Coordinates of C-alpha atoms in Angstrom, one line a residue:
Chain A
X18 CA -22.6 23.4 16.5
X19 CA -21.1 21.6 12.7
X20 CA -18.1 21.1 11.9
X21 CA -17.7 24.3 9.4
X22 CA -18.0 26.6 12.8
X23 CA -15.4 23.7 15.0
X24 CA -13.2 24.3 12.2
X25 CA -13.4 27.9 11.7
X26 CA -9.5 28.4 12.8
X27 CA -8.2 26.2 10.7
X28 CA -10.0 26.4 7.6
X29 CA -7.0 28.6 5.5
X30 CA -5.0 25.8 6.5
X31 CA -7.6 22.7 5.1
X32 CA -8.1 25.1 2.1
X33 CA -4.2 24.9 2.1
X34 CA -4.6 20.2 2.2
X35 CA -7.3 21.0 -1.1
X36 CA -4.1 23.2 -3.2
X37 CA -1.9 20.2 -2.2
X38 CA -4.5 17.7 -3.5
X39 CA -5.5 19.5 -6.5
X40 CA -1.5 19.7 -7.4
X41 CA -1.4 16.4 -6.8
X42 CA -3.5 15.9 -9.1
X43 CA -3.0 18.3 -11.6
X44 CA 0.3 17.0 -12.2
X45 CA -1.1 14.3 -13.9
X46 CA -3.7 16.6 -16.3
X47 CA -1.9 16.1 -19.8
X48 CA 0.3 12.6 -19.2
X49 CA -1.5 10.6 -17.9
X50 CA -5.2 11.8 -18.1
X51 CA -6.9 9.0 -15.8
X52 CA -4.5 8.5 -12.6
X53 CA -5.5 12.7 -13.2
X54 CA -9.5 12.0 -13.0
X55 CA -8.9 9.2 -10.3
X56 CA -7.6 11.8 -8.6
X57 CA -10.1 14.2 -9.1
X58 CA -12.4 11.9 -8.4
X59 CA -11.5 11.1 -5.1
X60 CA -9.4 14.0 -3.2
X61 CA -12.9 15.5 -2.6
X62 CA -15.3 15.7 0.7
X63 CA -15.2 14.0 3.5
X64 CA -15.1 15.3 6.5
X65 CA -11.0 16.0 6.7
X66 CA -11.2 15.4 10.2
X67 CA -7.4 13.9 9.9
X68 CA -5.4 17.0 9.2
X69 CA -8.2 19.0 10.7
X70 CA -6.8 17.4 14.6
X71 CA -3.4 18.1 13.3
X72 CA -3.5 21.6 12.6
X73 CA -6.4 21.9 15.9
X74 CA -3.3 19.6 18.0
X75 CA -0.5 22.0 16.5
X76 CA -2.3 25.6 17.0
X77 CA -2.6 24.2 20.8
X78 CA 1.7 25.0 21.2
X79 CA 2.4 26.6 18.4
X80 CA 1.7 28.7 14.6
X81 CA 1.9 27.2 12.0
X82 CA 4.0 26.0 9.7
X83 CA 4.6 24.4 6.4
X84 CA 5.4 20.2 8.0
X85 CA 2.7 20.6 10.1
X86 CA 1.1 21.4 6.3
X87 CA 2.8 18.6 4.7
X88 CA 1.6 16.4 7.5
X89 CA -1.6 16.8 7.7
X90 CA -1.5 16.3 4.0
X91 CA -0.3 13.2 4.5
X92 CA -2.7 11.8 7.2
X93 CA -5.8 12.5 5.3
X94 CA -3.6 10.6 2.3
X95 CA -3.2 7.9 3.9
X96 CA -6.9 8.2 5.0
X97 CA -8.4 8.8 1.9
X98 CA -5.4 5.4 0.4
X99 CA -7.0 3.4 3.0
X100 CA -11.0 4.3 2.3
X101 CA -10.1 2.9 -1.9
X102 CA -8.7 -0.3 -0.7
X103 CA -11.6 -1.3 2.0
X104 CA -13.6 -0.4 -0.6
X105 CA -11.8 -2.2 -3.6
X106 CA -11.8 -5.0 -0.2
X107 CA -16.0 -4.9 0.1
X108 CA -17.0 -4.5 -3.3
X109 CA -19.3 -1.9 -2.0
X110 CA -20.7 0.6 -5.3
X111 CA -20.7 3.3 -3.5
X112 CA -19.2 6.0 -1.2
X113 CA -20.3 9.1 1.2
X114 CA -23.4 8.8 -1.6
X115 CA -20.5 8.8 -4.8
X116 CA -19.8 5.9 -6.9
X117 CA -16.3 4.4 -5.3
X118 CA -13.2 3.5 -7.1
X119 CA -13.2 0.1 -7.5
X120 CA -16.7 0.8 -9.3
X121 CA -15.6 3.0 -11.8
X122 CA -12.5 1.9 -12.6
X123 CA -12.7 -1.7 -11.1
X124 CA -10.4 -3.5 -8.9
X125 CA -7.4 -3.7 -10.6
X126 CA -6.8 -0.3 -10.4
X127 CA -8.1 0.4 -7.0
X128 CA -5.2 -1.3 -5.6
X129 CA -2.7 0.2 -7.8
X130 CA -4.2 4.3 -6.8
X131 CA -4.9 3.0 -3.0
X132 CA -0.8 2.1 -3.3
X133 CA -0.5 5.3 -5.4
X134 CA -2.0 7.4 -2.1
X135 CA 0.0 5.1 -0.1
X136 CA 3.3 6.6 -1.0
X137 CA 1.9 10.3 -1.9
X138 CA 1.5 10.4 1.5
X139 CA 4.5 8.6 2.9
X140 CA 6.0 10.6 0.6
X141 CA 4.5 14.7 2.3
X142 CA 5.2 13.0 6.1
X143 CA 9.0 12.3 5.1
X144 CA 8.6 15.8 3.4
X145 CA 8.5 17.5 6.9
X146 CA 12.6 16.6 7.8
X147 CA 11.0 14.6 10.7
X148 CA 12.6 11.9 11.3
X149 CA 10.3 11.3 14.1
X150 CA 7.0 11.8 12.4
X151 CA 8.3 10.0 9.6
X152 CA 8.2 6.7 11.4
X153 CA 6.0 7.4 13.6
X154 CA 3.8 7.3 10.1
X155 CA 5.3 4.0 9.1
X156 CA 4.4 2.5 12.1
X157 CA 0.9 3.6 12.8
X158 CA 0.3 2.5 8.3
X159 CA 1.8 -0.9 10.0
X160 CA -0.8 -1.0 12.5
X161 CA -4.4 0.3 10.9
X162 CA -2.8 -2.9 8.1
X163 CA -2.7 -4.9 10.9
X164 CA -6.2 -3.8 12.3
X165 CA -8.0 -4.3 8.9
X166 CA -6.5 -8.1 8.3
X167 CA -7.8 -8.7 12.2
X168 CA -11.0 -7.8 10.8
X169 CA -11.1 -10.0 7.8
X170 CA -9.9 -12.7 10.5
X171 CA -13.3 -12.1 12.2
X172 CA -15.8 -11.2 9.3
X173 CA -18.7 -14.2 10.2
X174 CA -16.7 -15.1 13.4
X175 CA -19.2 -15.6 16.5
X176 CA -16.4 -16.3 18.1
X177 CA -16.0 -12.3 19.3
X178 CA -16.0 -10.1 22.5
X179 CA -14.8 -7.2 23.6
X180 CA -11.4 -7.4 23.7
X181 CA -11.3 -8.2 19.9
X182 CA -13.3 -5.1 19.0
X183 CA -11.6 -2.8 20.9
X184 CA -8.4 -3.7 19.5
X185 CA -10.1 -4.0 15.6
X186 CA -11.4 -0.4 16.1
X187 CA -7.8 1.1 18.0
X188 CA -6.4 -0.2 14.6
X189 CA -8.4 0.6 12.3
X190 CA -8.9 4.2 12.6
X191 CA -8.0 5.6 16.4
X192 CA -4.5 4.9 14.9
X193 CA -4.6 7.5 12.6
X194 CA -6.4 9.9 14.7
X195 CA -4.2 9.5 17.6
X196 CA -1.0 10.2 14.7
X197 CA -3.1 13.1 13.4
X198 CA -3.3 14.9 16.9
X199 CA 0.6 13.5 17.5
X200 CA 1.9 14.4 14.3
X201 CA 0.5 17.9 14.7
X202 CA 1.9 18.2 18.5
X203 CA 5.9 17.5 17.7
X204 CA 5.4 19.3 13.9
X205 CA 4.7 22.2 16.8
X206 CA 7.2 21.6 18.8
X207 CA 5.1 20.7 21.9
X208 CA 7.0 19.3 25.3
X209 CA 7.0 15.1 25.8
X210 CA 3.5 15.9 28.6
X211 CA 1.9 18.0 25.1
X212 CA 2.8 15.5 22.7
X213 CA 1.6 12.7 25.0
X214 CA -1.7 14.8 25.3
X215 CA -2.7 15.4 22.8
X216 CA -1.7 11.8 20.8
X217 CA -3.6 10.2 23.9
X218 CA -6.7 13.1 22.9
X219 CA -6.6 11.8 18.9
X220 CA -6.3 8.1 20.9
X221 CA -9.2 8.4 22.4
X222 CA -11.6 10.3 20.4
X223 CA -10.6 7.6 17.7
X224 CA -12.3 5.1 19.4
X225 CA -15.3 7.0 20.1
X226 CA -16.0 8.4 17.0
X227 CA -15.8 4.2 15.5
X228 CA -18.1 3.3 18.0
X229 CA -20.5 6.2 17.0
X230 CA -20.3 5.4 13.4
X231 CA -21.2 1.8 14.4
X232 CA -24.1 2.7 15.7
X233 CA -25.6 5.1 13.1
X234 CA -25.0 2.0 11.1
X235 CA -27.8 1.1 12.7
X236 CA -29.9 3.7 13.7
X237 CA -29.3 6.3 10.5
X238 CA -31.3 6.1 7.6
X239 CA -30.3 4.9 4.5
X240 CA -30.3 8.7 3.0
X241 CA -28.1 9.7 6.2
X242 CA -25.6 6.7 5.7
X243 CA -25.6 6.0 2.1
X244 CA -25.4 2.2 2.5
X245 CA -27.9 0.1 3.7
X246 CA -28.8 -0.3 7.2
X247 CA -27.0 -2.8 9.2
X248 CA -24.3 -2.8 6.5
X249 CA -21.1 -4.0 8.8
X250 CA -23.3 -7.0 10.0
X251 CA -24.3 -7.8 6.4
X252 CA -21.1 -8.2 5.2
X253 CA -19.9 -10.7 8.4
X254 CA -18.4 -7.6 10.4
X255 CA -20.0 -7.5 14.1
X256 CA -19.9 -4.3 15.8
X257 CA -20.3 -2.8 19.5
X258 CA -24.6 -2.8 19.1
X259 CA -24.7 -6.2 18.1
X260 CA -21.9 -7.5 20.1
X261 CA -23.8 -6.7 22.4
X262 CA -26.5 -8.6 21.9
X263 CA -24.6 -11.6 21.7
X264 CA -23.6 -11.4 24.9
X265 CA -26.9 -10.5 26.4
X266 CA -28.7 -13.5 24.6
X267 CA -25.8 -15.2 24.2
X268 CA -27.7 -19.0 23.6
X269 CA -30.6 -17.6 20.6
X270 CA -30.0 -14.7 19.0
X271 CA -30.2 -13.3 14.9
X272 CA -27.0 -11.7 15.0
X273 CA -25.5 -15.6 15.6
X274 CA -28.3 -16.9 13.3
X275 CA -27.3 -14.4 10.9
X276 CA -23.4 -15.3 11.4
X277 CA -24.4 -19.0 10.7
X278 CA -26.1 -18.6 7.3
X279 CA -29.3 -19.0 8.2
X280 CA -32.6 -16.8 6.9
X281 CA -29.8 -13.8 6.0
X282 CA -32.8 -11.3 5.4
X283 CA -34.9 -11.7 8.1
X284 CA -32.2 -12.0 11.0
X285 CA -30.6 -8.6 9.7
X286 CA -33.9 -6.8 9.9
X287 CA -34.8 -8.7 13.8
X288 CA -31.7 -7.6 14.7
X289 CA -31.6 -4.3 14.3
X290 CA -35.2 -4.0 15.7
X291 CA -34.0 -5.7 19.3
X292 CA -30.7 -3.7 19.6
X293 CA -32.5 -1.0 19.6
X294 CA -35.3 -1.8 21.9
X295 CA -33.1 -3.4 24.4
X296 CA -31.5 -0.7 25.3
X297 CA -28.1 -1.4 23.3
X298 CA -27.7 1.9 21.4
X299 CA -27.7 3.9 25.0
X300 CA -25.2 1.4 25.7
X301 CA -22.9 1.5 23.1
X302 CA -23.3 5.9 23.1
X303 CA -21.9 5.3 27.2
X304 CA -19.0 3.7 26.2
X305 CA -18.3 6.1 23.2
X306 CA -19.1 9.1 25.8
X307 CA -16.3 7.4 28.5
X308 CA -13.6 7.7 25.3
X309 CA -14.3 11.0 24.2
X310 CA -14.6 12.1 28.0
X311 CA -11.2 10.4 28.3
X312 CA -10.1 12.6 25.7
X313 CA -11.4 15.8 26.5
X314 CA -9.7 14.8 29.7
X315 CA -6.3 14.5 28.2
X316 CA -6.5 17.8 27.9
X317 CA -6.2 20.0 30.8
X318 CA -2.3 19.6 31.0
X319 CA -2.9 22.2 27.9
X320 CA -3.3 25.6 28.8
X321 CA -6.8 27.1 28.4
X322 CA -7.4 28.7 25.8
X323 CA -9.5 28.6 22.8
X324 CA -8.0 25.8 21.0
X325 CA -8.2 23.7 23.1
X326 CA -12.1 24.3 23.7
X327 CA -12.2 24.2 20.3
X328 CA -10.7 20.1 20.6
X329 CA -13.4 19.9 23.6
X330 CA -16.2 20.5 21.2
X331 CA -15.2 18.9 18.8
X332 CA -15.0 15.6 20.8
X333 CA -18.6 16.3 21.8
X334 CA -19.9 16.7 18.2
X335 CA -18.2 13.9 17.0
X336 CA -20.5 11.8 19.8
X337 CA -23.4 13.9 18.7
X338 CA -23.2 13.6 15.0
X339 CA -25.4 11.6 13.0
X340 CA -24.0 11.0 10.0
Chain B
X27 CA 28.8 -19.0 -12.7
X28 CA 25.4 -19.0 -10.3
X29 CA 24.0 -16.2 -8.3
X30 CA 25.0 -18.0 -4.5
X31 CA 28.9 -17.5 -6.3
X32 CA 27.8 -13.5 -7.1
X33 CA 26.6 -13.1 -3.6
X34 CA 28.9 -15.1 -2.2
X35 CA 30.6 -11.8 -0.5
X36 CA 27.6 -10.8 0.8
X37 CA 26.1 -14.0 2.2
X38 CA 26.0 -13.6 5.6
X39 CA 24.4 -10.3 5.1
X40 CA 21.6 -11.4 3.2
X41 CA 21.1 -14.2 5.5
X42 CA 20.3 -11.4 8.4
X43 CA 18.1 -10.2 6.1
X44 CA 15.9 -13.9 6.7
X45 CA 16.4 -12.9 10.6
X46 CA 15.0 -10.0 10.0
X47 CA 12.5 -11.6 7.8
X48 CA 11.8 -14.8 10.1
X49 CA 11.5 -12.5 13.1
X50 CA 8.9 -10.4 11.5
X51 CA 7.0 -13.7 10.3
X52 CA 7.7 -14.5 14.4
X53 CA 6.5 -11.9 16.5
X54 CA 3.1 -12.7 15.2
X55 CA 2.8 -16.4 16.4
X56 CA 1.0 -16.2 19.3
X57 CA -0.8 -13.4 18.6
X58 CA -2.0 -13.5 15.4
X59 CA -1.3 -17.3 14.0
X60 CA -2.9 -16.6 10.3
X61 CA -0.8 -13.6 9.3
X62 CA 2.5 -15.5 10.8
X63 CA 1.2 -18.1 8.1
X64 CA 1.0 -16.1 6.1
X65 CA 4.6 -13.8 6.6
X66 CA 5.7 -17.4 6.8
X67 CA 4.8 -18.2 3.4
X68 CA 5.5 -15.7 1.3
X69 CA 9.0 -14.1 3.1
X70 CA 11.1 -17.0 1.6
X71 CA 12.9 -17.5 -1.9
X72 CA 13.2 -15.4 -4.8
X73 CA 16.2 -14.0 -6.1
X74 CA 16.5 -11.6 -3.0
X75 CA 18.5 -9.3 -6.0
X76 CA 17.4 -6.0 -4.2
X77 CA 19.3 -6.8 -0.4
X78 CA 21.9 -8.8 -2.4
X79 CA 22.6 -5.3 -5.1
X80 CA 22.3 -2.8 -1.3
X81 CA 25.1 -4.9 0.0
X82 CA 27.1 -4.7 -2.6
X83 CA 27.0 -0.8 -3.4
X84 CA 27.5 -1.2 -0.3
X85 CA 30.3 -2.7 -0.2
X86 CA 31.5 -0.8 -3.5
X87 CA 32.1 2.3 -0.6
X88 CA 32.6 1.0 2.7
X89 CA 32.4 -1.6 5.0
X90 CA 28.8 -2.7 6.8
X91 CA 26.6 -1.4 9.0
X92 CA 23.3 -1.8 10.3
X93 CA 21.4 0.5 8.2
X94 CA 22.6 -1.3 5.0
X95 CA 20.5 -3.6 6.4
X96 CA 17.9 -2.7 7.7
X97 CA 17.7 -0.9 4.3
X98 CA 18.3 -4.3 2.2
X99 CA 15.1 -5.4 4.3
X100 CA 13.3 -2.8 3.3
X101 CA 14.2 -2.9 -0.3
X102 CA 13.2 -6.8 -0.6
X103 CA 9.6 -5.9 1.9
X104 CA 9.5 -3.6 -1.4
X105 CA 9.7 -6.0 -3.9
X106 CA 7.3 -8.5 -2.0
X107 CA 4.5 -6.7 -1.4
X108 CA 4.0 -6.0 -5.2
X109 CA 4.1 -9.1 -6.0
X110 CA 1.3 -9.9 -3.8
X111 CA -0.6 -7.4 -5.2
X112 CA 0.3 -7.8 -8.3
X113 CA -0.9 -11.6 -8.0
X114 CA -4.2 -10.2 -6.8
X115 CA -4.6 -8.0 -9.4
X116 CA -3.5 -10.8 -12.6
X117 CA -5.6 -13.0 -10.3
X118 CA -2.5 -15.5 -10.5
X119 CA -2.9 -18.8 -8.8
X120 CA 1.0 -19.3 -8.7
X121 CA 4.4 -17.8 -8.0
X122 CA 7.8 -19.1 -8.4
X123 CA 5.8 -22.5 -8.7
X124 CA 4.3 -21.7 -5.1
X125 CA 0.6 -21.0 -4.6
X126 CA 0.1 -17.5 -4.4
X127 CA -1.5 -15.0 -1.2
X128 CA -4.5 -14.4 -3.0
X129 CA -5.1 -18.2 -4.2
X130 CA -4.5 -19.5 -0.5
X131 CA -5.8 -17.0 2.0
X132 CA -8.4 -14.7 -1.1
X133 CA -7.5 -11.4 -2.9
X134 CA -8.7 -9.2 0.5
X135 CA -6.7 -10.6 2.5
X136 CA -3.7 -10.2 0.0
X137 CA -4.5 -6.2 -0.9
X138 CA -4.1 -6.2 3.2
X139 CA -1.3 -8.2 3.9
X140 CA 0.6 -6.5 1.0
X141 CA -0.1 -3.3 2.9
X142 CA 1.3 -4.3 5.6
X143 CA 4.5 -5.4 3.6
X144 CA 5.0 -1.7 2.7
X145 CA 4.0 -0.9 5.5
X146 CA 6.6 -3.0 6.9
X147 CA 9.4 -1.7 4.4
X148 CA 8.7 1.6 5.1
X149 CA 9.3 1.0 9.2
X150 CA 12.9 -0.5 7.9
X151 CA 13.8 2.5 5.8
X152 CA 13.2 5.1 8.4
X153 CA 15.6 3.1 11.2
X154 CA 18.3 3.9 9.2
X155 CA 17.4 7.6 10.7
X156 CA 18.4 8.6 7.6
X157 CA 16.1 11.3 5.2
X158 CA 17.3 11.6 2.4
X159 CA 17.0 7.2 1.7
X160 CA 13.8 8.0 3.9
X161 CA 12.8 10.1 1.3
X162 CA 13.8 8.2 -1.5
X163 CA 12.0 5.3 -1.0
X164 CA 8.5 7.1 -0.5
X165 CA 9.4 8.6 -3.9
X166 CA 10.3 4.9 -5.6
X167 CA 7.0 3.7 -4.2
X168 CA 5.4 6.2 -5.7
X169 CA 7.1 5.9 -9.7
X170 CA 6.1 1.4 -8.5
X171 CA 2.1 2.6 -8.4
X172 CA 2.5 4.5 -11.7
X173 CA 4.2 1.9 -13.6
X174 CA 1.7 -0.4 -12.5
X175 CA -1.1 2.1 -13.5
X176 CA 0.5 2.2 -16.5
X177 CA 0.9 -1.0 -17.0
X178 CA -2.8 -1.5 -16.1
X179 CA -3.8 1.6 -18.7
X180 CA -2.3 0.3 -20.9
X181 CA -3.7 -3.9 -21.0
X182 CA -5.4 -5.1 -24.1
X183 CA -4.4 -1.9 -26.0
X184 CA -3.0 -1.8 -29.4
X185 CA -2.1 1.9 -29.3
X186 CA 1.8 0.3 -28.0
X187 CA 5.2 2.2 -28.5
X188 CA 8.6 1.7 -27.0
X189 CA 8.2 4.8 -25.5
X190 CA 5.8 3.6 -23.1
X191 CA 7.4 0.2 -22.8
X192 CA 10.4 1.9 -21.6
X193 CA 8.2 4.0 -19.1
X194 CA 6.5 1.0 -17.8
X195 CA 9.5 -1.3 -17.2
X196 CA 11.3 1.9 -15.5
X197 CA 8.6 2.6 -13.2
X198 CA 8.0 -0.8 -11.9
X199 CA 11.2 -2.9 -11.7
X200 CA 14.4 0.1 -12.5
X201 CA 12.9 2.5 -10.7
X202 CA 13.3 -0.2 -6.9
X203 CA 16.8 -1.7 -8.6
X204 CA 18.7 1.8 -8.9
X205 CA 17.6 2.1 -5.4
X206 CA 18.4 -0.6 -3.8
X207 CA 22.0 -0.2 -5.0
X208 CA 21.8 4.0 -4.3
X209 CA 20.6 3.5 -0.8
X210 CA 23.5 1.2 0.3
X211 CA 25.3 4.2 -1.6
X212 CA 24.2 7.1 0.6
X213 CA 23.9 4.9 3.6
X214 CA 28.0 3.9 3.4
X215 CA 28.7 7.1 3.0
X216 CA 29.7 7.4 -1.0
X217 CA 30.9 11.0 -2.3
X218 CA 27.9 12.0 -4.9
X219 CA 29.5 10.9 -7.8
X220 CA 29.7 7.1 -6.7
X221 CA 26.3 7.2 -5.6
X222 CA 25.0 8.6 -9.0
X223 CA 27.1 5.6 -10.7
X224 CA 25.7 2.8 -9.1
X225 CA 22.2 4.7 -8.7
X226 CA 22.7 4.8 -13.0
X227 CA 24.0 1.4 -12.4
X228 CA 21.0 -0.2 -10.2
X229 CA 18.6 1.7 -13.2
X230 CA 20.3 0.2 -16.4
X231 CA 20.7 -3.6 -14.6
X232 CA 16.8 -3.3 -14.5
X233 CA 15.8 -2.1 -17.2
X234 CA 18.4 -4.6 -19.0
X235 CA 16.5 -7.3 -15.9
X236 CA 12.9 -6.1 -16.9
X237 CA 13.3 -6.8 -20.5
X238 CA 15.4 -9.9 -20.0
X239 CA 11.9 -11.2 -17.8
X240 CA 9.8 -10.2 -21.4
X241 CA 12.0 -12.4 -23.6
X242 CA 12.0 -15.6 -21.1
X243 CA 8.2 -15.5 -20.9
X244 CA 8.2 -16.2 -24.7
X245 CA 11.0 -18.2 -25.1
X246 CA 11.3 -20.3 -21.3
X247 CA 9.8 -23.4 -21.2
X248 CA 6.7 -23.9 -18.6
X249 CA 8.7 -25.8 -16.2
X250 CA 11.6 -23.5 -16.3
X251 CA 8.7 -20.6 -15.6
X252 CA 6.4 -21.4 -12.9
X253 CA 3.9 -20.3 -15.6
X254 CA 2.6 -21.0 -19.4
X255 CA 4.2 -19.5 -22.0
X256 CA 3.7 -16.1 -23.3
X257 CA 2.0 -15.1 -19.7
X258 CA 2.2 -11.6 -20.5
X259 CA 0.4 -11.7 -23.6
X260 CA -2.2 -13.9 -22.3
X261 CA -2.9 -11.4 -19.8
X262 CA -3.3 -8.3 -22.6
X263 CA 0.0 -7.2 -22.2
X264 CA 2.2 -6.3 -25.0
X265 CA 6.1 -6.4 -24.0
X266 CA 9.0 -5.9 -25.6
X267 CA 8.9 -8.8 -28.1
X268 CA 5.7 -8.4 -29.1
X269 CA 6.1 -4.6 -30.1
X270 CA 8.9 -5.7 -32.6
X271 CA 6.5 -7.7 -34.1
X272 CA 3.8 -4.7 -34.0
X273 CA 6.3 -2.3 -35.7
X274 CA 7.6 -5.4 -38.0
X275 CA 4.3 -5.9 -39.6
X276 CA 2.0 -3.4 -38.3
X277 CA -0.9 -4.2 -40.5
X278 CA -0.8 -7.8 -40.2
X279 CA 0.5 -9.7 -36.6
X280 CA -1.1 -11.9 -34.7
X281 CA -0.5 -9.6 -31.6
X282 CA -3.0 -7.2 -32.7
X283 CA -5.5 -9.7 -33.5
X284 CA -5.1 -10.8 -30.1
X285 CA -5.3 -8.1 -28.0
X286 CA -9.3 -7.1 -30.7
X287 CA -10.1 -10.9 -29.1
X288 CA -9.6 -12.5 -32.6
X289 CA -8.9 -16.2 -32.1
X290 CA -7.0 -15.6 -28.8
X291 CA -5.2 -19.5 -28.1
X292 CA -4.2 -19.6 -31.8
X293 CA -3.0 -15.8 -32.4
X294 CA -0.8 -16.7 -29.1
X295 CA 0.4 -19.6 -30.8
X296 CA 1.4 -17.5 -34.0
X297 CA 2.8 -15.0 -31.9
X298 CA 5.3 -17.0 -30.0
X299 CA 6.4 -18.7 -33.3
X300 CA 6.3 -15.3 -35.2
X301 CA 8.7 -13.4 -32.6
X302 CA 11.1 -16.7 -32.9
X303 CA 11.5 -17.0 -36.3
X304 CA 11.7 -13.5 -37.4
X305 CA 14.5 -13.2 -34.7
X306 CA 13.0 -10.7 -32.3
X307 CA 14.6 -12.3 -29.0
X308 CA 17.9 -11.1 -30.6
X309 CA 16.9 -8.1 -31.5
X310 CA 15.0 -7.9 -27.8
X311 CA 18.7 -9.1 -26.4
X312 CA 20.4 -6.4 -28.3
X313 CA 18.0 -4.1 -26.0
X314 CA 18.8 -5.6 -22.8
X315 CA 22.7 -6.0 -23.1
X316 CA 23.4 -2.4 -24.2
X317 CA 21.6 -1.5 -20.5
X318 CA 23.6 -3.7 -18.6
X319 CA 26.4 -2.6 -20.8
X320 CA 25.9 1.2 -20.3
X321 CA 25.1 -0.6 -16.1
X322 CA 28.8 -2.3 -16.4
X323 CA 30.4 1.1 -17.7
X324 CA 29.3 3.4 -14.9
X325 CA 30.8 1.2 -12.6
X326 CA 34.3 2.6 -14.0
X327 CA 34.1 5.5 -11.9
X328 CA 34.2 3.5 -9.0
X329 CA 37.9 2.2 -8.1
X330 CA 38.9 -1.5 -9.3
X331 CA 38.5 -3.9 -7.0
X332 CA 36.9 -7.2 -6.5
X333 CA 33.4 -5.7 -5.9
X334 CA 32.9 -3.7 -8.6
X335 CA 33.9 -7.2 -10.6
X336 CA 31.3 -8.5 -8.4
X337 CA 28.6 -6.5 -9.9
X338 CA 30.0 -6.4 -13.5
X339 CA 29.8 -10.5 -13.6
X340 CA 26.4 -9.8 -12.0
X341 CA 25.1 -7.8 -14.6
X342 CA 25.9 -9.8 -17.4
X343 CA 24.9 -13.1 -15.3
X344 CA 21.2 -11.5 -15.0
X345 CA 21.3 -11.4 -18.9
X346 CA 22.3 -14.3 -19.4
X347 CA 19.8 -16.1 -17.2
X348 CA 17.3 -18.8 -18.3
X349 CA 14.9 -17.8 -15.3

C-alpha cells in the first residue's frame, strides 16, 4: 500500500487542487514574475494529505462539490504557508530535499510569501460561501499560531512534560488535520454526529502523524529524511522520544546535557543511541498507535463503505510510513 | 483640530475596540504569560485610524452594531499584524518610540505573533457573520501581501516610476483604509452607491495618507518621527519625493548614487537637502491633496450631516499632520 493507491478514489479531485495551484501561480507570470517563480517553487510536492482528507471525508457523506475543492485548496495552502514561515524561523536550507524559499529568496520574502499564502488560503475558504467552515478556518489558523508560539517558547527548555508536548503537537499539526476532515464533512452536508466523528478522526490522525514524524527524525536516515538525523533536538525542540529519555533518566541524560549547552555533538549522538537502545522508539510508536486506533474507532459511526475503509487504511499507512 | 476631536463622535466605539484588545491579551495571562505580554505590548497606541474609519463610515449610514465593532477590531488587528511583520523584515528596533516585538522577543516570535494576529483578525471578521466582508477581508490581506512583496522586489532598484510607486502604496496602505470604510458601510446596511462612495473615500484617503507618511519621512525631525530622517531611502525604498528627484535629474542625482552603493551617508544627506530645495515636497503634497480632494468629493453622494463633515475634516487633518 502506498499513498498513491490510498488516494486513488480522490485522484481526480487532487488533480483539481493542482490546477488551482497552477492558476494561482500563472496569474502573476507576466506582471510579477518573481512571485510567479516563488509560487511555482513552493506549490509542488509533499503528501497533499490535507486536501486528500477533505475529499475523502466529503466522500464518506456525499459526492463531490466545487465547495469541497475550494476548501481542500485552502487547507493545503494554509499548510504550505506554515511551512514557509517555519523554514524562515528555523533558517532551514532545505525541505523535502529542495531549497527553501528563505534560502532562495531571503527571510524577508519568505515572511511575505507566507502572508500571501495565508491570504489566498482564507480567500479559498471564504469562497465556499459557508460561514461555519470560514470561522473554523480562522480559529484553526489561530490554534496553529499558538502551537508554534508554544514550541518557540519551549525551545532549549528542560522544563518539559508530556502535557506540554501533546498540547504543542495538537496545535501545530492535529488542528489542521482535524479541520481538513471536518470541513469536508461540513461541506458535504454531514449531520452533526458525522461531522464530529470525522473531526475526531482528523484530530487523532494528526496526533499520530506528528508523533511518527518525531520518531522518524530519530530513526530515519539522512537520505529518507532530507535533513540530518535528530534535527528537532539539534534545534532545541524536545519531541516524544527525547522526552521519554528525560523521564526515564531524570538526573543524568544526554538530552538535558545537550539543552544545557554541554558537548552538543557528543550528546546528540548519545541521545540518538540511547533512545534506540532503551526501547523508547517502541514506546513512542505505542502512543502513535493509540491515537491512530482512536482515529479508526471514531469512524465506526459512519457507513461501512469504501470511503471508511480508505480512511482506516490511511491511518494505518501513516503510522507505518518511513518518510 | 486634533485626532481626539475628530474621533469624538465614535469615542465610545473606539473604547470598545480597546476592551476587545484587553480581553484578547488577558485570555492568555495565566496559561501563556509570554503571549499575554507580547499582546499587551503591541495592542496599544497608534492612530487607531482603521477602526475609526469603520465606525465613522457606519455612522454615515446607520447607528452602531456589534458587527461593526467586530469588523473595526479586525481591521486594526490586521494593521498591527502587518506592522509586526514589517518590523521583523526591516529589523527595526523601534516603532512609535517603543521597542519592536522583534527587538524584544526576536524575529522568530515576531513572525509567529504576526500570524497569530492575522488569525485573530480573520476570526473577528468572520464573527460578523457577513460573507461579503469576510471575503473582502481575505482579498485585502492578499492585496497587502502583494504590495509588500512589490516593495521588497523594488528595494535598492533604480528602475522606479510613478506607476510602480502608486501600485505599491495602493497595496500596502490604501487597500486596508478602503476596506475599513467599505466594511463599515456594508455592515451598516448601506446601499451599493453608499458602499462604493465610502470605499472610494477610504482608498483615496489611504493614498493621501501614505504619500504624507512618505513626505514626513523627509521633512520631519527625528523626535517627531521616532526614527532617523530619510529612513525609507536608507532602507532602499524609493518613495515619492525621492522618485521626483530621480525624474527631475535622471542622469545625476544622489538617490540613484545612493542606490548604486556610492557614499551612502553623503548621498542621503544630499538627497534630503535637494528634495527640500527643489520644491519636491510641495509637489508631493500636491499629489497627496489631489487624493484627499478626491476622497472628500466622493462623500458628496452621502447626506450632508455631521458624519460626512467628520470624514471630510479627517481627510484634511491627515494631509496636514506632522506625525
